[in-house]
Short mmCIF file of C-alpha atoms and ligand atoms in Angstrom, two decimals:
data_model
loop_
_atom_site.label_atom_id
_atom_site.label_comp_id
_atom_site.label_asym_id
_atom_site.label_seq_id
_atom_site.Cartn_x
_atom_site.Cartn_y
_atom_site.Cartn_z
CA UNK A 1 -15.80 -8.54 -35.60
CA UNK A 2 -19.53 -8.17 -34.93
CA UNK A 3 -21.04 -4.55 -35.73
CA UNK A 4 -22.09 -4.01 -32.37
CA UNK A 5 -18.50 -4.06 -30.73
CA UNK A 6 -16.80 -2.35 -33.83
CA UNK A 7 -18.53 0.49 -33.76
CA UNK A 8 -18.24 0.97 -29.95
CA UNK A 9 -14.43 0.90 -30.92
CA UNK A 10 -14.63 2.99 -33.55
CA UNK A 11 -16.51 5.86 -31.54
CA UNK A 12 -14.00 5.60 -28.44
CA UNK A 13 -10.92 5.41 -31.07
CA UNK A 14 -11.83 7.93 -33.31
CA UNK A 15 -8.58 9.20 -33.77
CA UNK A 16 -6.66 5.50 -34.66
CA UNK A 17 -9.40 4.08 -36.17
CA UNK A 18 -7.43 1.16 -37.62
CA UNK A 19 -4.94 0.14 -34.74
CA UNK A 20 -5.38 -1.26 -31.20
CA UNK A 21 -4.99 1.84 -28.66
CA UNK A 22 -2.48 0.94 -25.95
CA UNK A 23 -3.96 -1.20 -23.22
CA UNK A 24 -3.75 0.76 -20.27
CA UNK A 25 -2.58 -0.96 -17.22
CA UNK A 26 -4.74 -0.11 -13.27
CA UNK A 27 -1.03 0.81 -12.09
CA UNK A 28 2.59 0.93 -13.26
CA UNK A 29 6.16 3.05 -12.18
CA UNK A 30 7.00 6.28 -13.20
CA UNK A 31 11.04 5.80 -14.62
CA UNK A 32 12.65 8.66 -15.96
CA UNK A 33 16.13 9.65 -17.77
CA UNK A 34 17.39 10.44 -14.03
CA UNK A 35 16.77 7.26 -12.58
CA UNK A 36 18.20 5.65 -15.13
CA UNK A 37 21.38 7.72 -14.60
CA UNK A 38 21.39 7.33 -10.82
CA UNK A 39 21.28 3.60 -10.71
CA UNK A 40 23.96 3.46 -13.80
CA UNK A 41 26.04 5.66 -11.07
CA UNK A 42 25.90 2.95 -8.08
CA UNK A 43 26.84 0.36 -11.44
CA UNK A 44 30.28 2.11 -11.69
CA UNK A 45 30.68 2.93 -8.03
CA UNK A 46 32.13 0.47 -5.39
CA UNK A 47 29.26 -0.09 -3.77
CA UNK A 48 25.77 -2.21 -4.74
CA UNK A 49 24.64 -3.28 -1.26
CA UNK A 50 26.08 -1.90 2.48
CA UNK A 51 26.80 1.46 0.39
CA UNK A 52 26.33 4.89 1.19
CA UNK A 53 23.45 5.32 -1.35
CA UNK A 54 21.60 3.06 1.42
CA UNK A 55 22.25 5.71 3.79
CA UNK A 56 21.51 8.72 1.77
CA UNK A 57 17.79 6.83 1.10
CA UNK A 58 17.33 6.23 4.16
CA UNK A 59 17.81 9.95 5.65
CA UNK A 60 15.94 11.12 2.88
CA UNK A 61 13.14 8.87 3.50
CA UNK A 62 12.67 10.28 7.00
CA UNK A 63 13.36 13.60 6.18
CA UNK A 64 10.39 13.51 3.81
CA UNK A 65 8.23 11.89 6.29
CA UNK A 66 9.67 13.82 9.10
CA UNK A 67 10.37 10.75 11.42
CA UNK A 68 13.83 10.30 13.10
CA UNK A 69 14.57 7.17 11.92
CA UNK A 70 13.90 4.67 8.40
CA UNK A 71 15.32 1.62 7.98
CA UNK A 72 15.60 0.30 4.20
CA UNK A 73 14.35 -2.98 3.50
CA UNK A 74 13.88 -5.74 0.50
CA UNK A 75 10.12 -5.45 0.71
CA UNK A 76 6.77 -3.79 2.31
CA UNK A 77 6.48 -7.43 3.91
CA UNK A 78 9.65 -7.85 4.86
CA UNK A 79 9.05 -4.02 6.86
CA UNK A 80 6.02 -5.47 8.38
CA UNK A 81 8.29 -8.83 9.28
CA UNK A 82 10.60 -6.71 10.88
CA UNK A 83 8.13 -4.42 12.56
CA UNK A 84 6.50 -7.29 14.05
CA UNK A 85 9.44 -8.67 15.84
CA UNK A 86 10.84 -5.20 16.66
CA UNK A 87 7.41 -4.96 18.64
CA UNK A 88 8.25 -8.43 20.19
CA UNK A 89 5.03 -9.78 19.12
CA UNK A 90 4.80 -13.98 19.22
CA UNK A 91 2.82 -16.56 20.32
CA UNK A 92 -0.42 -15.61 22.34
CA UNK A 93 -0.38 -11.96 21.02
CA UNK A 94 -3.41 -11.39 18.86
CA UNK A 95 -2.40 -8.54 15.91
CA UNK A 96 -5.60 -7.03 14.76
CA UNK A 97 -5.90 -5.46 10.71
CA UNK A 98 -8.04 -4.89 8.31
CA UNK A 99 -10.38 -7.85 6.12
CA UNK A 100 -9.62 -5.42 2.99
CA UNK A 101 -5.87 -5.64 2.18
CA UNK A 102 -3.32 -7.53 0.94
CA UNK A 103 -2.09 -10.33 2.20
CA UNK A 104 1.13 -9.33 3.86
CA UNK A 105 -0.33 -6.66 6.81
CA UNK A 106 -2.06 -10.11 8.48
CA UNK A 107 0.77 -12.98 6.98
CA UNK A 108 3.72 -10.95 8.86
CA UNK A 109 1.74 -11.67 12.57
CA UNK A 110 1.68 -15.46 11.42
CA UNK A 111 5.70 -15.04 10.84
CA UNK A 112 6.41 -14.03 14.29
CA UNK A 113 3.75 -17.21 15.76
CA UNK A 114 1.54 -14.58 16.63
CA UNK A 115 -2.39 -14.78 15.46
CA UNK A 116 -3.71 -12.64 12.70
CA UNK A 117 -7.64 -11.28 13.09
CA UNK A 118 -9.51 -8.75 11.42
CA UNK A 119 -11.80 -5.70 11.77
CA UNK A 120 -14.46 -4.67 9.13
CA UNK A 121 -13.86 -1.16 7.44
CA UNK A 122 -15.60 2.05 7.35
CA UNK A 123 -17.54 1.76 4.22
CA UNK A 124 -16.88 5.54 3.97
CA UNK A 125 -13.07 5.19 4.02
CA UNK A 126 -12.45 1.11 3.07
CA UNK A 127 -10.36 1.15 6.11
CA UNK A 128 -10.51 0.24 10.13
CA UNK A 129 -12.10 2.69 12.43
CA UNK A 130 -12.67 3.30 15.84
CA UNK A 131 -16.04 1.67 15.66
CA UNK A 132 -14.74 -1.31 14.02
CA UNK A 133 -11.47 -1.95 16.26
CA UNK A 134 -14.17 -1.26 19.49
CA UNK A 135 -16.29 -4.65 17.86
CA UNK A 136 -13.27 -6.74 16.07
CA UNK A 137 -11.49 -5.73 20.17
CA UNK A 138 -10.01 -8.87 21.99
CA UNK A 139 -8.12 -8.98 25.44
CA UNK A 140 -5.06 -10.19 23.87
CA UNK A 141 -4.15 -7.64 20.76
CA UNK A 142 -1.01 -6.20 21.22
CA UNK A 143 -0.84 -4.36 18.36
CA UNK A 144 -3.27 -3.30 15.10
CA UNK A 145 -2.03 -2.92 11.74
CA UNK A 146 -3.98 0.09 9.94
CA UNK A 147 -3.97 -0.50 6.51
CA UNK A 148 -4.04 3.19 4.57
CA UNK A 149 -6.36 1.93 1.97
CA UNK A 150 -5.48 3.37 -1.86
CA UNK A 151 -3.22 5.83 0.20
CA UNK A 152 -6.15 7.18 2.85
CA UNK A 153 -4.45 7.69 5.70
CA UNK A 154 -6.43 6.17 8.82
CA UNK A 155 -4.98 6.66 11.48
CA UNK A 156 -6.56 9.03 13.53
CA UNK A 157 -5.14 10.22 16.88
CA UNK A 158 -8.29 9.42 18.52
CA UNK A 159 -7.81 5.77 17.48
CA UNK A 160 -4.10 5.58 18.23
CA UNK A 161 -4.83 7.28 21.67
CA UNK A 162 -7.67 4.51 21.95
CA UNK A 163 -5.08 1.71 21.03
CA UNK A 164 -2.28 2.40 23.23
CA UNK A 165 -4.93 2.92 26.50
CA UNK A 166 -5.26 -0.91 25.94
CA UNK A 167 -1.33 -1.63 25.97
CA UNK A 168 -1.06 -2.52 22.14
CA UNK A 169 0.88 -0.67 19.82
CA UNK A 170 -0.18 0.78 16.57
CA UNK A 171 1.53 -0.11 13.16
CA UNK A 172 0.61 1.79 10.34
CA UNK A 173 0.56 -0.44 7.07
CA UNK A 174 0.67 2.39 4.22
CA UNK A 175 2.22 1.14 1.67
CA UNK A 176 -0.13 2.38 -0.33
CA UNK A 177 0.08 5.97 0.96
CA UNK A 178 3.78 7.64 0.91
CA UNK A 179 2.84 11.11 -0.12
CA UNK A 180 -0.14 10.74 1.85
CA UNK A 181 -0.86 13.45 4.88
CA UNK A 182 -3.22 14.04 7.92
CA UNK A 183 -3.58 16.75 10.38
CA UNK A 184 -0.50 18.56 8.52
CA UNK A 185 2.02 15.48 9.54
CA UNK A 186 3.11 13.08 6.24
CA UNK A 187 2.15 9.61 6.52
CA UNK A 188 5.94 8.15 7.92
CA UNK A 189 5.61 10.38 10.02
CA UNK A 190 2.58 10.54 12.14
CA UNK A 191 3.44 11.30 16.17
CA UNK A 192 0.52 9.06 17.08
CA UNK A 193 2.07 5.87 15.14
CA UNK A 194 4.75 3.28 16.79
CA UNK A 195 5.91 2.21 13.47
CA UNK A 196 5.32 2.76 9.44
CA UNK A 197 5.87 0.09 6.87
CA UNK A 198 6.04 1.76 3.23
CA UNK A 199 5.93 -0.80 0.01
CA UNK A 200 8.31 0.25 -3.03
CA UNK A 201 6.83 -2.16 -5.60
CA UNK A 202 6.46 -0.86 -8.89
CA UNK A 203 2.47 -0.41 -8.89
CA UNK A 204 3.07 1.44 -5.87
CA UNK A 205 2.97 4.92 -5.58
CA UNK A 206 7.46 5.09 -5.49
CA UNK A 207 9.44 2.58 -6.58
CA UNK A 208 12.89 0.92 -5.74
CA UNK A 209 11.82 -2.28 -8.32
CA UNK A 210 10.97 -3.91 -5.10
CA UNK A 211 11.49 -2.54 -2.21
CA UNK A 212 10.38 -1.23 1.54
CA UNK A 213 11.07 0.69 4.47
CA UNK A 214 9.95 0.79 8.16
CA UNK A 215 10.00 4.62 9.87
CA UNK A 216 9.77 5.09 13.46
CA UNK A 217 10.40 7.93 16.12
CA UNK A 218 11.65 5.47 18.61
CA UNK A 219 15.55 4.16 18.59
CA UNK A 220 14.90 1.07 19.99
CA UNK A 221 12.91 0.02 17.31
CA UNK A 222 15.04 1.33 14.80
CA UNK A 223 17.79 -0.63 15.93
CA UNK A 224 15.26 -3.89 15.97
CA UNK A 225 14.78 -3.36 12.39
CA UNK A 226 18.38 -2.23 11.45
CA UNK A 227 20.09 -5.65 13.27
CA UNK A 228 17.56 -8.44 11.73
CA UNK A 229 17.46 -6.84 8.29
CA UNK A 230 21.13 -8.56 8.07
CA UNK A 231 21.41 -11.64 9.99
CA UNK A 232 21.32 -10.13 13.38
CA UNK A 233 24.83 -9.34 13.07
CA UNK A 234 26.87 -6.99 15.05
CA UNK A 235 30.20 -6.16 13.98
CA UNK A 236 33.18 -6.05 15.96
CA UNK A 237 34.25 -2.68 16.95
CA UNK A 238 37.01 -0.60 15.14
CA UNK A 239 40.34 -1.17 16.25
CA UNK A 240 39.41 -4.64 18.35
CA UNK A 241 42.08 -7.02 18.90
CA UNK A 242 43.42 -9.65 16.34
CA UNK A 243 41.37 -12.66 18.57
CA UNK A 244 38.15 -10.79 18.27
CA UNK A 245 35.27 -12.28 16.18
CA UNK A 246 34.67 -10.25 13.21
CA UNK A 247 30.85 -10.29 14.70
CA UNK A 248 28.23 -11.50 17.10
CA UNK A 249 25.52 -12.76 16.90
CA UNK A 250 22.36 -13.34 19.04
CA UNK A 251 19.08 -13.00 17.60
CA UNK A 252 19.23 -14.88 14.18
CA UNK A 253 17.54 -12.09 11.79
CA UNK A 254 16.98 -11.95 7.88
CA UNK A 255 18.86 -11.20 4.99
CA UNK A 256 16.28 -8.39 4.07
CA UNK A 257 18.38 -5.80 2.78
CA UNK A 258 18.01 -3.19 0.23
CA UNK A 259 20.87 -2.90 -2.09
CA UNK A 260 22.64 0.67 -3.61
CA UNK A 261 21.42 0.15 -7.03
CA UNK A 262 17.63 0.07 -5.58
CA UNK A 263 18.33 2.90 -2.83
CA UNK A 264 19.86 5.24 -5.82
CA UNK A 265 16.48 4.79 -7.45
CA UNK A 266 14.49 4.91 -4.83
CA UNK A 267 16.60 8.51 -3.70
CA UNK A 268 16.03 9.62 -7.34
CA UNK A 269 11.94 8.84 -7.24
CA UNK A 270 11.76 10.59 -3.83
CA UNK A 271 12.09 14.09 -5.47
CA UNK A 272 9.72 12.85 -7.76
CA UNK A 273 6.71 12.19 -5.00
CA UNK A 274 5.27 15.60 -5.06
CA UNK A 275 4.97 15.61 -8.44
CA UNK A 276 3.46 12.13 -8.63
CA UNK A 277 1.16 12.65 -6.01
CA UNK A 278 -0.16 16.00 -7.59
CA UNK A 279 -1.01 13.98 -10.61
CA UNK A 280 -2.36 11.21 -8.97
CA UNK A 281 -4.29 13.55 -7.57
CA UNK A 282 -5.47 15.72 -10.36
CA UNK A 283 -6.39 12.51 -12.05
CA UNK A 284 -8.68 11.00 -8.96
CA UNK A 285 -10.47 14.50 -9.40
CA UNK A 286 -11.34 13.74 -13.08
CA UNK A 287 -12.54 10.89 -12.30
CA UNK A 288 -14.52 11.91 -9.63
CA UNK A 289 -15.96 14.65 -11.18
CA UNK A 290 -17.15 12.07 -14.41
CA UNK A 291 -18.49 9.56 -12.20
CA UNK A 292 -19.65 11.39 -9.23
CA UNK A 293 -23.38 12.12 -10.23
CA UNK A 294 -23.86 8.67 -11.19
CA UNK A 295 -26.57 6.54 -9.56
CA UNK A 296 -24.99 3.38 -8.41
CA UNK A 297 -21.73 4.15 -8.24
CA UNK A 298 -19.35 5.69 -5.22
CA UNK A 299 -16.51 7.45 -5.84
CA UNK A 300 -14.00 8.01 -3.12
CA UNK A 301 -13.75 10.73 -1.20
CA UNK A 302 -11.41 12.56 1.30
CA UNK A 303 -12.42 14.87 4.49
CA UNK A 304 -10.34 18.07 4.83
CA UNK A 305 -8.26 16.61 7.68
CA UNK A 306 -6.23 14.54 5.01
CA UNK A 307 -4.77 14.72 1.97
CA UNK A 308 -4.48 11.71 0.09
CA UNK A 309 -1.71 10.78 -2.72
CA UNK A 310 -4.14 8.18 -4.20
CA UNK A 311 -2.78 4.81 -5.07
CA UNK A 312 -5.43 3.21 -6.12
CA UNK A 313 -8.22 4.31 -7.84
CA UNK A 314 -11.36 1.96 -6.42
CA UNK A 315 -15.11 2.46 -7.39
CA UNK A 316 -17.86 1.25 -5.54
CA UNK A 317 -20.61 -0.34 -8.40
CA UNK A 318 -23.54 -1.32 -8.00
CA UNK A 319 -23.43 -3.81 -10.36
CA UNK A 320 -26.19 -5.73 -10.05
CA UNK A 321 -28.61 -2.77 -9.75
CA UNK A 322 -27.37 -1.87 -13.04
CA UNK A 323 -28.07 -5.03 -14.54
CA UNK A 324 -24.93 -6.75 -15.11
CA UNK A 325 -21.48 -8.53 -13.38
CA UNK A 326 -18.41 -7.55 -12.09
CA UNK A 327 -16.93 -9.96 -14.48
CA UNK A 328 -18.97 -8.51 -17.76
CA UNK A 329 -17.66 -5.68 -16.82
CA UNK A 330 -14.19 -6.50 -16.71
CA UNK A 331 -14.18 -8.34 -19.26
CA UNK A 332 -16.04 -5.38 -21.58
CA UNK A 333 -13.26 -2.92 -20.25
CA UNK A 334 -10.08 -4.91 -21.15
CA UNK A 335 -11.67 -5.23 -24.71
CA UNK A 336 -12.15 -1.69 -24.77
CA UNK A 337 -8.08 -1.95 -23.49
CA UNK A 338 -8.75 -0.87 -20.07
CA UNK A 339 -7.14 -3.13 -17.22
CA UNK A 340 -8.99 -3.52 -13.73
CA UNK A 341 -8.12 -4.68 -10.40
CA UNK A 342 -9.84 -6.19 -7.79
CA UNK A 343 -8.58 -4.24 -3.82
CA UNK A 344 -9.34 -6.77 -2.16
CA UNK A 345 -10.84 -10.21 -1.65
CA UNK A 346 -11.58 -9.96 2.14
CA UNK A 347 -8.48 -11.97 3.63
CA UNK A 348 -10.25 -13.59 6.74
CA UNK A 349 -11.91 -15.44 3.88
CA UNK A 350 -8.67 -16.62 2.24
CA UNK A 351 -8.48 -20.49 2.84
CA UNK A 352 -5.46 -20.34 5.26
CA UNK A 353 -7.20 -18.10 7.63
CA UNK A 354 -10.95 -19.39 7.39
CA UNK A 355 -9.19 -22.86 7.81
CA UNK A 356 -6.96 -22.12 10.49
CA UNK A 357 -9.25 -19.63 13.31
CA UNK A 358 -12.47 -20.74 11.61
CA UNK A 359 -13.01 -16.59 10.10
CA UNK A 360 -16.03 -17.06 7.91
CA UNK A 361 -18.08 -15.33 5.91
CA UNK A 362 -19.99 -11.97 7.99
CA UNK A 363 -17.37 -12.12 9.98
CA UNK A 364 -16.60 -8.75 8.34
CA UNK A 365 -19.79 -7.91 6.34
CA UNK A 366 -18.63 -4.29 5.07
CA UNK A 367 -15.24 -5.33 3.51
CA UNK A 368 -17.60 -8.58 2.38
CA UNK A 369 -19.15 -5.96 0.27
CA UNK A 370 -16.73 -4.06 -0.67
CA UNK A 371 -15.10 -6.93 -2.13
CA UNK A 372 -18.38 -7.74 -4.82
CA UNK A 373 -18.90 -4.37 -5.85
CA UNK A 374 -14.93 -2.79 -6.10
CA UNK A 375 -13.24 -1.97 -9.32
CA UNK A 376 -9.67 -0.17 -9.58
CA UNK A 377 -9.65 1.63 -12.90
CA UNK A 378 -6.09 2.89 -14.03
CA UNK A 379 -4.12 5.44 -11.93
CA UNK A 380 -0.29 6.47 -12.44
CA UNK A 381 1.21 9.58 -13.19
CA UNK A 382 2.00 8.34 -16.70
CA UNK A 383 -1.82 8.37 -17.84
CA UNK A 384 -2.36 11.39 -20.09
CA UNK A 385 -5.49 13.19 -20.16
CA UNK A 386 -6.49 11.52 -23.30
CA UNK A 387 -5.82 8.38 -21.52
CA UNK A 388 -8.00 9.73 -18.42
CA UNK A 389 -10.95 10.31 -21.26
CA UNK A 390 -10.43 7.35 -22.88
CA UNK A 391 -11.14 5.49 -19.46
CA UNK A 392 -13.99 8.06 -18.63
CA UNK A 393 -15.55 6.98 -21.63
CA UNK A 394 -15.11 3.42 -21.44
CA UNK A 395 -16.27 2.85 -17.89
CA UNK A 396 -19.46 5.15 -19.40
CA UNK A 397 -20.13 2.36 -21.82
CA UNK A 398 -20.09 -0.80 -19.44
CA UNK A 399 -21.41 0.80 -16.30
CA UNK A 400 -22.22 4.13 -17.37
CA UNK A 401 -26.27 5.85 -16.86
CA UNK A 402 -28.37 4.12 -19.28
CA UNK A 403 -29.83 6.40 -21.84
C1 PLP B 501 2.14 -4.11 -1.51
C2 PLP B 501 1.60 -4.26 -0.14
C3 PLP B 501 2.29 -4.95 0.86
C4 PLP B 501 3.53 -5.74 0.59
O1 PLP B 501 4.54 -5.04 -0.01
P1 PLP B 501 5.65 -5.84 -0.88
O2 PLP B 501 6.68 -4.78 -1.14
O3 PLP B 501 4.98 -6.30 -2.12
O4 PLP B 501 6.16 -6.94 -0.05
C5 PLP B 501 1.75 -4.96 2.13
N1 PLP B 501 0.59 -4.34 2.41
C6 PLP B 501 -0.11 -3.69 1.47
C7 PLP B 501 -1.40 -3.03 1.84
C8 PLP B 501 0.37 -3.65 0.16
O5 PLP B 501 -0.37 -3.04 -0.79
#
């Protein structure tokens, strides 16, 4: 090893100087002796799917959020999927979201035939605004996906108030923000919002292994969700005659269910999400308070109106001003044992959808930018504070102020 690196080692590791520190991961679940226990429960039980643990998750889940109805489901996409064709969305509906997300909020309009598009972000918030739904606005969207960035919740009633005066409906994509709140109302939950898809993959901020769940005030929508999760089956009545079918069927839905064994962890977790949003949160406050006074670099921030259980942590570098890459720098942090993310290359400029509608590049210039100068450092309830410091420092060596 050259003398240079080891002794950057040595003076981060000065505690282990002779082994490798644990690489720390940007994201991973929170699994403890209890949800262990209550999926080994569902194991013994004689239920693992169409059981009551699916039920008790489920009222749970809206209880916490404080909607009237959430329907369990295999996956955040799978939510969206079903959220999609719950709104009736299809062919010639145009479903608006966000150039900085994953995949899934614009892939589930393509499911139901309908066309994805995208609106820049608010370089304050990395997420739509008003101002950027008024300039991405077509005559044809029927509904917008707000994407609660790293768990920022969006969704303003102002926008949603703005939305619905033009006859689309508004579909909250936060997986990344259970836990999340604004204007006093949890994220789930929001009065203003037609439906709420939440994500339980393990980076996220609760976990079923994988996982999702769509949360709505309105029964009709509900019941959308609830009937093509399985099949679009509806079973024959108690006590119907012997020439009955056992079911009926007329739209042909999905096999996205959630299974017992997933819903018993994902029940177990939920008592868990104050906790792991407090830390997420006391964490996001560390690091703000390290980075905060550096030139170069934006940390993010959240108005008084919301409270945010982070998901991600995502810097704002101005790499080039400090004279290197996004890559050196990733690269110079996972030797240090520090994993990185990139949230997110801008998805109008993913080849499908720059192939398909022609997006191209300044189509969305903020999330453009975004995009070359993000970095997620790590953030889960699991990192200690030594682990917090240890990624303080590290960060301080690649991008840190120059002396
Ligand atoms: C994770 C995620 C999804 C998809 O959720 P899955 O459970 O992985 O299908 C959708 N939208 C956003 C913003 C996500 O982060």
């Amino acid at each position: 090893m050259g003398e240079g690196t080891g002794t950057g080692l040595m003076a981060a590791e000065a505690a282990s100087p002779d082994s490798q520190p644990a690489r720390l991961p940007y994201g991973r679940q929170s699994i403890d002796e209890a949800d262990i226990a209550a999926v080994v429960e569902v194991l013994r039980s004689d239920w693992l799917t169409c059981g009551p643990a699916v039920d008790r998750f489920e009222a749970a889940l809206a209880s916490a959020c404080r909607a009237t109805h959430a329907v369990a489901v295999s996956n955040g996409t799978a939510a969206l999927h079903l959220a999609m064709r719950a709104a009736g969305l299809g062919p010639g509906d145009r479903v608006l979201t966000c150039a900085n997300t994953f995949l899934a909020s614009a892939n589930a309009a393509e499911y139901v035939g309908a066309t994805a598009d995208f609106a820049d972000i608010d370089p304050a918030t990395r997420c739509l605004s008003l101002e950027s739904l008024r300039a991405a606005w077509k005559n044809d969207v029927k509904a917008v996906v707000a994407v609660d960035f790293a768990g920022y919740p969006c969704v303003t009633q102002e926008m949603a108030d703005w939305i619905h005066a033009r006859g689309a409906l508004v579909i909250e994509d936060a997986c990344h923000a259970i836990g999340s709140r604004r204007d006093g109302f949890p994220v789930g939950g929001l009065p203003w919002v037609d439906m709420t898809a939440f994500s339980f993959h393990p980076v996220k901020t609760l976990t079923t292994g994988e996982g999702g769940a769509i949360l709505t005030n309105e029964a009709k929508w509900a019941d959308s969700c609830r009937l093509n999760r399985s099949h679009g089956m509806v079973r024959a009545p108690a006590g119907a005659g012997p020439a009955a079918r056992p079911y009926t069927m007329e739209v042909p839905g999905y096999n996205y269910r959630l299974t017992d064994l997933q819903c018993a962890l994902g029940l177990s977790q939920l008592r868990r999400l104050d906790a792991f949003a407090a830390r997420r949160r006391e964490i996001v406050a560390r690091y703000n308070e390290a980075f905060g006074s550096w030139l170069h670099v934006r940390t993010p921030q959240a108005p008084g109106e919301v409270s945010v259980a982070w998901h991600l942590y995502a810097l704002q570098i101005d790499f080039a001003a400090i004279g290197t890459t996004r890559a050196a720098a990733m690269d110079a942090l996972r030797a240090l044992g520090i994993g990185t993310q990139i949230h997110y290359y801008p998805v109008h400029l993913q080849p499908y959808y720059a192939g398909r509608y022609g997006y191209a590049p300044g189509k969305c210039p903020a999330a453009e930018l975004w995009y070359a100068q993000t970095l997620s450092l790590p953030l889960y309830p699991a990192l200690t504070d030594a682990d917090v410091e240890r990624v303080i420092g590290a960060v301080a060596q690649v991008a840190g102020p120059r002396a």
